[in-house]
Tab-separated table of C-alpha atoms and ligand atoms in Angstrom:
chain	number	residue	atom	x	y	z
A	1	UNK	CA	-0.059	0.022	-0.096
A	2	UNK	CA	3.009	2.319	0.006
A	3	UNK	CA	1.844	4.484	-2.858
A	4	UNK	CA	-1.451	4.907	-1.471
A	5	UNK	CA	-2.946	8.379	-0.608
A	6	UNK	CA	-5.092	8.353	2.604
A	7	UNK	CA	-7.391	11.065	3.149
A	8	UNK	CA	-9.030	11.549	6.523
A	9	UNK	CA	-12.512	12.079	6.077
A	10	UNK	CA	-13.740	15.721	7.495
A	11	UNK	CA	-16.876	15.282	8.967
A	12	UNK	CA	-19.107	16.793	12.072
A	13	UNK	CA	-21.280	14.050	13.284
A	14	UNK	CA	-21.221	11.988	10.409
A	15	UNK	CA	-22.256	15.090	7.879
A	16	UNK	CA	-19.069	15.278	5.436
A	17	UNK	CA	-17.405	18.429	4.659
A	18	UNK	CA	-17.054	19.530	0.906
A	19	UNK	CA	-13.557	19.719	1.680
A	20	UNK	CA	-13.587	15.750	1.906
A	21	UNK	CA	-14.555	15.580	-1.480
A	22	UNK	CA	-12.016	18.068	-2.925
A	23	UNK	CA	-9.568	15.892	-1.159
A	24	UNK	CA	-10.755	12.548	-2.557
A	25	UNK	CA	-10.221	14.422	-6.215
A	26	UNK	CA	-6.623	15.038	-5.345
A	27	UNK	CA	-6.029	11.945	-4.068
A	28	UNK	CA	-7.331	9.850	-6.636
A	29	UNK	CA	-5.521	12.264	-9.026
A	30	UNK	CA	-2.258	11.563	-7.349
A	31	UNK	CA	-2.812	7.775	-6.497
A	32	UNK	CA	-3.303	7.832	-10.794
A	33	UNK	CA	0.015	9.289	-10.888
A	34	UNK	CA	2.226	7.473	-8.673
A	35	UNK	CA	0.530	3.835	-8.961
A	36	UNK	CA	-1.545	3.597	-5.637
A	37	UNK	CA	-5.187	3.769	-4.460
A	38	UNK	CA	-7.185	6.939	-3.120
A	39	UNK	CA	-8.312	5.693	0.398
A	40	UNK	CA	-10.564	7.139	2.936
A	41	UNK	CA	-10.273	7.097	6.787
A	42	UNK	CA	-13.846	7.792	8.335
A	43	UNK	CA	-13.921	7.439	11.670
A	44	UNK	CA	-16.810	7.499	14.281
A	45	UNK	CA	-19.504	7.810	11.269
A	46	UNK	CA	-19.499	4.344	9.416
A	47	UNK	CA	-22.960	5.337	8.151
A	48	UNK	CA	-21.506	8.444	6.183
A	49	UNK	CA	-19.329	6.065	3.686
A	50	UNK	CA	-22.361	6.303	1.447
A	51	UNK	CA	-21.356	9.952	0.963
A	52	UNK	CA	-18.033	9.291	-0.597
A	53	UNK	CA	-17.543	8.623	-4.117
A	54	UNK	CA	-14.703	8.967	-6.156
A	55	UNK	CA	-12.062	6.712	-3.769
A	56	UNK	CA	-10.930	3.650	-4.365
A	57	UNK	CA	-11.575	2.410	-0.564
A	58	UNK	CA	-13.153	3.718	2.636
A	59	UNK	CA	-11.711	2.420	5.792
A	60	UNK	CA	-14.620	2.963	8.547
A	61	UNK	CA	-13.327	2.772	12.492
A	62	UNK	CA	-16.010	2.687	14.661
A	63	UNK	CA	-15.911	3.299	18.434
A	64	UNK	CA	-17.699	5.425	20.753
A	65	UNK	CA	-14.809	7.643	21.395
A	66	UNK	CA	-14.504	8.440	17.692
A	67	UNK	CA	-18.086	9.727	17.363
A	68	UNK	CA	-16.879	13.315	18.318
A	69	UNK	CA	-13.730	14.888	18.122
A	70	UNK	CA	-11.194	13.496	21.008
A	71	UNK	CA	-7.890	14.283	20.123
A	72	UNK	CA	-5.999	11.494	21.732
A	73	UNK	CA	-8.682	9.022	20.401
A	74	UNK	CA	-8.791	10.420	16.883
A	75	UNK	CA	-4.777	10.743	16.781
A	76	UNK	CA	-4.476	7.132	17.891
A	77	UNK	CA	-6.932	5.666	15.380
A	78	UNK	CA	-5.190	7.598	12.598
A	79	UNK	CA	-1.801	6.699	13.472
A	80	UNK	CA	-3.020	2.975	13.812
A	81	UNK	CA	-4.010	3.162	10.125
A	82	UNK	CA	-1.239	4.592	9.150
A	83	UNK	CA	1.366	2.225	10.440
A	84	UNK	CA	-0.910	-0.532	9.243
A	85	UNK	CA	-1.473	0.599	5.836
A	86	UNK	CA	1.771	2.907	5.076
A	87	UNK	CA	0.231	5.154	2.806
A	88	UNK	CA	2.939	7.405	0.652
A	89	UNK	CA	0.719	10.530	1.919
A	90	UNK	CA	-2.043	11.324	4.421
A	91	UNK	CA	-4.283	14.390	3.197
A	92	UNK	CA	-6.237	16.300	6.230
A	93	UNK	CA	-8.767	19.319	5.932
A	94	UNK	CA	-6.455	22.464	7.165
A	95	UNK	CA	-9.250	22.923	9.901
A	96	UNK	CA	-8.603	23.580	13.764
A	97	UNK	CA	-9.140	19.992	13.972
A	98	UNK	CA	-7.196	19.027	11.042
A	99	UNK	CA	-3.997	21.080	12.199
A	100	UNK	CA	-4.306	19.621	15.504
A	101	UNK	CA	-4.417	16.188	14.144
A	102	UNK	CA	-1.754	17.105	11.440
A	103	UNK	CA	0.992	18.119	14.167
A	104	UNK	CA	0.010	15.147	16.315
A	105	UNK	CA	0.303	12.433	13.655
A	106	UNK	CA	3.641	14.108	12.519
A	107	UNK	CA	5.052	14.001	15.445
A	108	UNK	CA	3.817	10.906	16.522
A	109	UNK	CA	4.886	8.685	13.174
A	110	UNK	CA	7.959	11.001	12.477
A	111	UNK	CA	6.300	12.029	9.103
A	112	UNK	CA	6.995	15.533	7.693
A	113	UNK	CA	3.954	17.692	7.836
A	114	UNK	CA	3.160	20.378	5.220
A	115	UNK	CA	0.205	22.801	6.668
A	116	UNK	CA	-1.777	25.302	4.909
A	117	UNK	CA	-1.429	23.333	1.555
A	118	UNK	CA	-3.095	24.948	-1.673
A	119	UNK	CA	-1.361	22.751	-4.410
A	120	UNK	CA	-0.375	19.172	-4.678
A	121	UNK	CA	1.216	17.547	-7.831
A	122	UNK	CA	3.585	14.597	-8.490
A	123	UNK	CA	6.434	14.755	-9.644
A	124	UNK	CA	8.001	11.407	-10.389
A	125	UNK	CA	8.257	9.559	-7.030
A	126	UNK	CA	8.038	13.046	-5.245
A	127	UNK	CA	5.073	15.038	-4.122
A	128	UNK	CA	5.289	18.556	-4.543
A	129	UNK	CA	3.285	20.675	-2.318
A	130	UNK	CA	3.015	24.409	-2.446
A	131	UNK	CA	2.075	25.751	1.035
A	132	UNK	CA	0.705	29.393	2.430
A	133	UNK	CA	3.547	30.881	4.679
A	134	UNK	CA	2.988	34.310	6.594
A	135	UNK	CA	-0.645	34.225	6.419
A	136	UNK	CA	-0.688	33.647	2.501
A	137	UNK	CA	1.441	36.236	1.772
A	138	UNK	CA	4.262	34.061	0.284
A	139	UNK	CA	3.999	30.411	-1.066
A	140	UNK	CA	6.532	27.859	-0.096
A	141	UNK	CA	7.405	25.046	-2.463
A	142	UNK	CA	8.249	21.641	-0.706
A	143	UNK	CA	9.239	18.356	-2.106
A	144	UNK	CA	7.880	15.508	-0.139
A	145	UNK	CA	10.440	12.622	-1.364
A	146	UNK	CA	10.464	10.295	1.552
A	147	UNK	CA	7.778	7.489	1.805
A	148	UNK	CA	5.607	9.039	4.305
A	149	UNK	CA	4.657	12.833	4.556
A	150	UNK	CA	1.567	14.614	5.693
A	151	UNK	CA	-0.494	17.562	4.055
A	152	UNK	CA	-2.990	19.750	5.749
A	153	UNK	CA	-4.845	21.125	2.962
A	154	UNK	CA	-6.852	24.755	2.757
A	155	UNK	CA	-10.475	24.372	2.032
A	156	UNK	CA	-11.169	25.237	-1.523
A	157	UNK	CA	-7.896	24.625	-2.986
A	158	UNK	CA	-9.334	21.545	-5.319
A	159	UNK	CA	-12.108	20.868	-7.294
A	160	UNK	CA	-14.396	18.499	-5.761
A	161	UNK	CA	-14.579	15.214	-8.461
A	162	UNK	CA	-18.223	16.373	-9.444
A	163	UNK	CA	-17.024	20.116	-10.026
A	164	UNK	CA	-14.076	19.131	-12.106
A	165	UNK	CA	-15.882	17.712	-15.018
A	166	UNK	CA	-13.649	14.748	-15.158
A	167	UNK	CA	-16.218	12.112	-14.083
A	168	UNK	CA	-13.908	10.521	-11.566
A	169	UNK	CA	-16.770	11.161	-9.013
A	170	UNK	CA	-18.784	7.993	-10.264
A	171	UNK	CA	-18.474	4.902	-8.824
A	172	UNK	CA	-18.562	3.689	-5.050
A	173	UNK	CA	-15.690	2.785	-3.169
A	174	UNK	CA	-15.107	-0.506	-1.510
A	175	UNK	CA	-16.132	-0.081	2.103
A	176	UNK	CA	-14.044	-1.965	4.753
A	177	UNK	CA	-14.687	-2.030	8.439
A	178	UNK	CA	-11.491	-1.927	10.567
A	179	UNK	CA	-11.537	-2.725	13.979
A	180	UNK	CA	-10.410	0.192	16.577
A	181	UNK	CA	-7.119	0.279	18.006
A	182	UNK	CA	-6.552	-0.598	21.744
A	183	UNK	CA	-6.813	2.067	24.077
A	184	UNK	CA	-10.007	3.667	23.064
A	185	UNK	CA	-11.833	2.758	26.087
A	186	UNK	CA	-9.107	4.017	28.341
A	187	UNK	CA	-8.537	7.613	27.363
A	188	UNK	CA	-7.513	10.245	29.755
A	189	UNK	CA	-9.601	12.741	28.028
A	190	UNK	CA	-13.422	12.790	27.201
A	191	UNK	CA	-15.892	14.685	25.388
A	192	UNK	CA	-18.080	16.604	27.153
A	193	UNK	CA	-20.554	18.809	25.079
A	194	UNK	CA	-20.639	20.258	21.768
A	195	UNK	CA	-21.240	24.326	21.889
A	196	UNK	CA	-22.845	25.423	18.971
A	197	UNK	CA	-22.785	29.111	17.603
A	198	UNK	CA	-26.092	31.197	18.489
A	199	UNK	CA	-28.692	30.325	16.105
A	200	UNK	CA	-30.611	33.098	14.561
A	201	UNK	CA	-27.954	35.271	13.145
A	202	UNK	CA	-27.310	36.081	9.272
A	203	UNK	CA	-24.851	33.513	7.348
A	204	UNK	CA	-22.274	35.704	6.197
A	205	UNK	CA	-20.823	33.147	3.903
A	206	UNK	CA	-23.695	33.339	1.771
A	207	UNK	CA	-23.780	36.799	1.329
A	208	UNK	CA	-23.431	38.574	-1.889
A	209	UNK	CA	-22.751	41.911	-0.418
A	210	UNK	CA	-20.834	42.399	2.476
A	211	UNK	CA	-20.020	45.484	4.573
A	212	UNK	CA	-17.093	44.977	6.938
A	213	UNK	CA	-15.955	47.103	9.667
A	214	UNK	CA	-12.657	47.250	11.785
A	215	UNK	CA	-11.114	49.019	14.656
A	216	UNK	CA	-11.120	52.234	12.732
A	217	UNK	CA	-14.898	52.621	13.700
A	218	UNK	CA	-13.700	53.643	17.237
A	219	UNK	CA	-16.477	52.573	19.213
A	220	UNK	CA	-19.888	50.359	19.095
A	221	UNK	CA	-22.081	53.428	18.786
A	222	UNK	CA	-20.452	54.182	15.434
A	223	UNK	CA	-21.558	50.966	14.139
A	224	UNK	CA	-25.203	52.324	13.918
A	225	UNK	CA	-24.084	54.639	10.411
A	226	UNK	CA	-22.359	51.865	8.820
A	227	UNK	CA	-25.660	49.458	9.765
A	228	UNK	CA	-27.735	52.332	7.977
A	229	UNK	CA	-25.689	51.822	4.609
A	230	UNK	CA	-25.550	48.069	5.097
A	231	UNK	CA	-29.184	47.941	5.552
A	232	UNK	CA	-29.181	50.191	2.109
A	233	UNK	CA	-27.333	48.023	0.463
A	234	UNK	CA	-29.047	44.728	1.447
A	235	UNK	CA	-25.642	43.414	3.052
A	236	UNK	CA	-25.018	42.235	6.255
A	237	UNK	CA	-22.312	43.943	8.596
A	238	UNK	CA	-19.173	41.638	9.198
A	239	UNK	CA	-16.016	42.634	10.748
A	240	UNK	CA	-12.240	42.239	11.748
A	241	UNK	CA	-11.502	40.170	14.929
A	242	UNK	CA	-11.241	43.267	17.313
A	243	UNK	CA	-14.624	44.105	16.623
A	244	UNK	CA	-16.022	40.528	17.666
A	245	UNK	CA	-13.785	40.129	20.157
A	246	UNK	CA	-14.987	43.469	21.837
A	247	UNK	CA	-18.330	42.192	21.666
A	248	UNK	CA	-19.710	44.886	19.436
A	249	UNK	CA	-20.801	42.141	16.752
A	250	UNK	CA	-21.248	38.177	17.274
A	251	UNK	CA	-18.469	36.166	16.526
A	252	UNK	CA	-20.480	34.640	13.700
A	253	UNK	CA	-19.623	37.937	11.927
A	254	UNK	CA	-15.763	37.731	11.971
A	255	UNK	CA	-13.911	37.078	8.806
A	256	UNK	CA	-10.523	35.860	8.803
A	257	UNK	CA	-8.340	33.261	10.323
A	258	UNK	CA	-9.995	32.332	13.229
A	259	UNK	CA	-13.450	33.789	11.819
A	260	UNK	CA	-14.991	32.468	8.652
A	261	UNK	CA	-13.673	32.500	5.169
A	262	UNK	CA	-16.099	34.281	2.891
A	263	UNK	CA	-16.228	34.871	-1.115
A	264	UNK	CA	-18.989	37.602	-1.805
A	265	UNK	CA	-19.394	39.430	-5.032
A	266	UNK	CA	-18.652	42.699	-3.355
A	267	UNK	CA	-16.829	43.239	-0.074
A	268	UNK	CA	-16.702	46.887	1.342
A	269	UNK	CA	-14.250	47.726	4.345
A	270	UNK	CA	-14.454	50.287	6.510
A	271	UNK	CA	-11.087	51.142	9.016
A	272	UNK	CA	-9.749	47.469	8.457
A	273	UNK	CA	-6.038	47.508	7.936
A	274	UNK	CA	-5.509	44.346	6.209
A	275	UNK	CA	-3.324	42.022	8.637
A	276	UNK	CA	-2.722	38.741	6.901
A	277	UNK	CA	-5.044	36.823	9.418
A	278	UNK	CA	-8.090	38.688	8.200
A	279	UNK	CA	-6.704	38.938	4.225
A	280	UNK	CA	-6.982	35.137	4.477
A	281	UNK	CA	-10.749	35.114	5.168
A	282	UNK	CA	-11.655	37.754	2.121
A	283	UNK	CA	-9.312	37.878	-0.435
A	284	UNK	CA	-10.978	35.843	-3.056
A	285	UNK	CA	-14.097	37.984	-2.635
A	286	UNK	CA	-14.525	39.237	-6.449
A	287	UNK	CA	-14.462	43.074	-5.876
A	288	UNK	CA	-12.742	44.419	-3.102
A	289	UNK	CA	-13.312	48.169	-1.837
A	290	UNK	CA	-11.404	49.517	0.943
A	291	UNK	CA	-11.630	52.665	2.777
A	292	UNK	CA	-8.664	53.480	5.503
A	293	UNK	CA	-7.060	57.005	6.017
A	294	UNK	CA	-3.900	55.222	6.047
A	295	UNK	CA	-2.714	55.078	2.443
A	296	UNK	CA	-0.151	52.398	3.356
A	297	UNK	CA	-2.432	50.076	5.036
A	298	UNK	CA	-2.186	46.531	3.607
A	299	UNK	CA	-5.451	46.250	3.067
A	300	UNK	CA	-4.895	48.264	-0.233
A	301	UNK	CA	-2.887	45.564	-1.659
A	302	UNK	CA	-5.719	43.490	-2.343
A	303	UNK	CA	-8.482	46.089	-2.916
A	304	UNK	CA	-9.652	46.635	-6.421
A	305	UNK	CA	-10.692	50.196	-5.368
A	306	UNK	CA	-9.719	51.893	-2.465
A	307	UNK	CA	-10.172	55.657	-0.649
A	308	UNK	CA	-8.034	57.387	1.818
A	309	UNK	CA	-11.469	59.433	3.040
A	310	UNK	CA	-12.392	59.344	6.768
A	311	UNK	CA	-15.087	56.636	6.946
A	312	UNK	CA	-16.970	58.915	9.227
A	313	UNK	CA	-17.321	61.308	6.183
A	314	UNK	CA	-17.966	58.460	3.494
A	315	UNK	CA	-20.437	56.301	4.892
A	316	UNK	CA	-23.420	59.019	5.756
A	317	UNK	CA	-22.410	60.452	2.059
A	318	UNK	CA	-22.925	56.961	0.596
A	319	UNK	CA	-25.636	56.005	3.061
A	320	UNK	CA	-27.516	59.126	1.528
A	321	UNK	CA	-26.652	58.197	-2.127
A	322	UNK	CA	-27.773	54.489	-1.669
A	323	UNK	CA	-30.853	54.883	0.581
B	1	FAD	C1	-3.866	33.515	15.229
B	1	FAD	C2	-4.411	34.563	15.130
B	1	FAD	C3	-6.018	34.620	14.396
B	1	FAD	C4	-6.523	35.973	14.117
B	1	FAD	N1	-7.553	35.751	13.373
B	1	FAD	C5	-8.213	37.143	12.926
B	1	FAD	C6	-9.235	36.901	12.166
B	1	FAD	O1	-10.030	35.886	11.863
B	1	FAD	N2	-9.704	38.097	11.571
B	1	FAD	C7	-9.238	38.966	11.643
B	1	FAD	O2	-9.806	40.282	11.206
B	1	FAD	N3	-7.942	39.750	12.338
B	1	FAD	C8	-7.456	37.953	13.026
B	1	FAD	N4	-6.578	38.260	13.702
B	1	FAD	C9	-6.204	39.753	14.118
B	1	FAD	C10	-5.329	40.086	13.100
B	1	FAD	O3	-3.814	40.308	13.279
B	1	FAD	C11	-5.400	41.969	13.252
B	1	FAD	O4	-4.860	42.365	14.502
B	1	FAD	C12	-6.933	42.148	13.040
B	1	FAD	O5	-7.282	41.729	11.845
B	1	FAD	C13	-6.673	43.709	13.031
B	1	FAD	O6	-8.067	44.383	12.839
B	1	FAD	P1	-8.344	45.742	12.319
B	1	FAD	O7	-7.744	45.551	10.752
B	1	FAD	O8	-9.836	45.979	12.362
B	1	FAD	O9	-7.248	47.010	13.200
B	1	FAD	P2	-6.388	47.758	12.704
B	1	FAD	O10	-5.172	46.992	12.734
B	1	FAD	O11	-5.893	48.298	14.519
B	1	FAD	O12	-6.638	48.779	12.226
B	1	FAD	C14	-7.510	49.581	12.119
B	1	FAD	C15	-7.627	50.461	10.871
B	1	FAD	O13	-8.526	51.462	10.657
B	1	FAD	C16	-8.010	52.471	10.149
B	1	FAD	N5	-8.822	53.929	10.398
B	1	FAD	C17	-8.421	54.404	11.469
B	1	FAD	N6	-9.283	55.477	11.808
B	1	FAD	C18	-10.175	55.550	10.298
B	1	FAD	C19	-10.943	56.444	9.763
B	1	FAD	N7	-11.605	57.483	10.610
B	1	FAD	N8	-11.304	55.901	8.461
B	1	FAD	C20	-11.141	55.081	7.747
B	1	FAD	N9	-10.088	54.416	8.397
B	1	FAD	C21	-9.820	54.295	9.563
B	1	FAD	C22	-6.587	52.975	10.310
B	1	FAD	O14	-5.755	53.501	9.453
B	1	FAD	C23	-6.088	51.335	10.215
B	1	FAD	O15	-5.501	50.736	9.375
B	1	FAD	C24	-5.763	36.948	14.139
B	1	FAD	C25	-4.848	37.179	14.925
B	1	FAD	C26	-4.091	36.016	15.369
B	1	FAD	C27	-2.929	36.148	15.856
């Protein structure tokens, strides 16, 4: 199984994320080039195997400790699969869970880890990974030349098999139930509860226009004017992290590395400097318009249109025009 590509299925209580299918598509392509198979490891949700197409095999491991994410349990199980099956490469979604697991697995099995991977290609017996560094400001090219490697992959980096038009998405994989490793009944940590985000708030990832505010807004009271403009544009308000940290807007409105990744048609910013952690969440917006009094602010590096006018002059003027 040395040339196989193993994908860890990313799921929440059996609901697979889109990233899993994107990784399966890439695994199939790489396995085709290196003479192996695309294999999916599905932990704690055997019934979700039916959601996976395009892979050669799905390995299901079921145990109560795997139903929710307990790092100890998932790492033990993944390590067990990696040691038994010895895949050439392990692909994991670059989520908070994936970054945690990827680093743990790398330390446990001594395989190199490339985090924030955005491209992968086979080059002879090597696998070349292109990864973001410095919050996406630079890209690093890494050759994984040994017999083991791990990549955590940024969501949206690859087309899902059905999107690619290649037709590789068709076909049900073989499903193999693998017994859980020893030690899952004897963990030092346990899962207590899942804290779900507050319901009822807008989903900023689905918005076509977003009006986003940053620390330049100065105070919560000043949000009112921007809210008026956003309402006139039919757009929800989103924000940089200082605004949600201060509790001026809910966490569900935060854009960026530790918030949500958005890709609206139009993203308008007021008083946001454009720190790498913010850009990570919005740089793929189709049209970015930035208002920042500091002409050297990095937000202007990604903005298609920008102005250094004071936001407190611009917002009411725009609201008048649009309203
Ligand atoms: C691990 C980690 C994760 C993080 N995750 C995120 C994340 O998910 N999202 C995120 O946003 N940040 C995140 N951050 C924080 C990030 O590094 C920045 O601190 C943050 O994005 C800065 O927010 P800001 O642009 O609103 O504030 P600032 O950087 O303080 O910028 C405010 C801007 O407003 C401008 N301004 C001031 N007054 C006016 C005015 N009157 N009119 C117009 N412009 C004005 C200023 O010129 C300035 O550029 C993270 C940081 C870390 C370490």
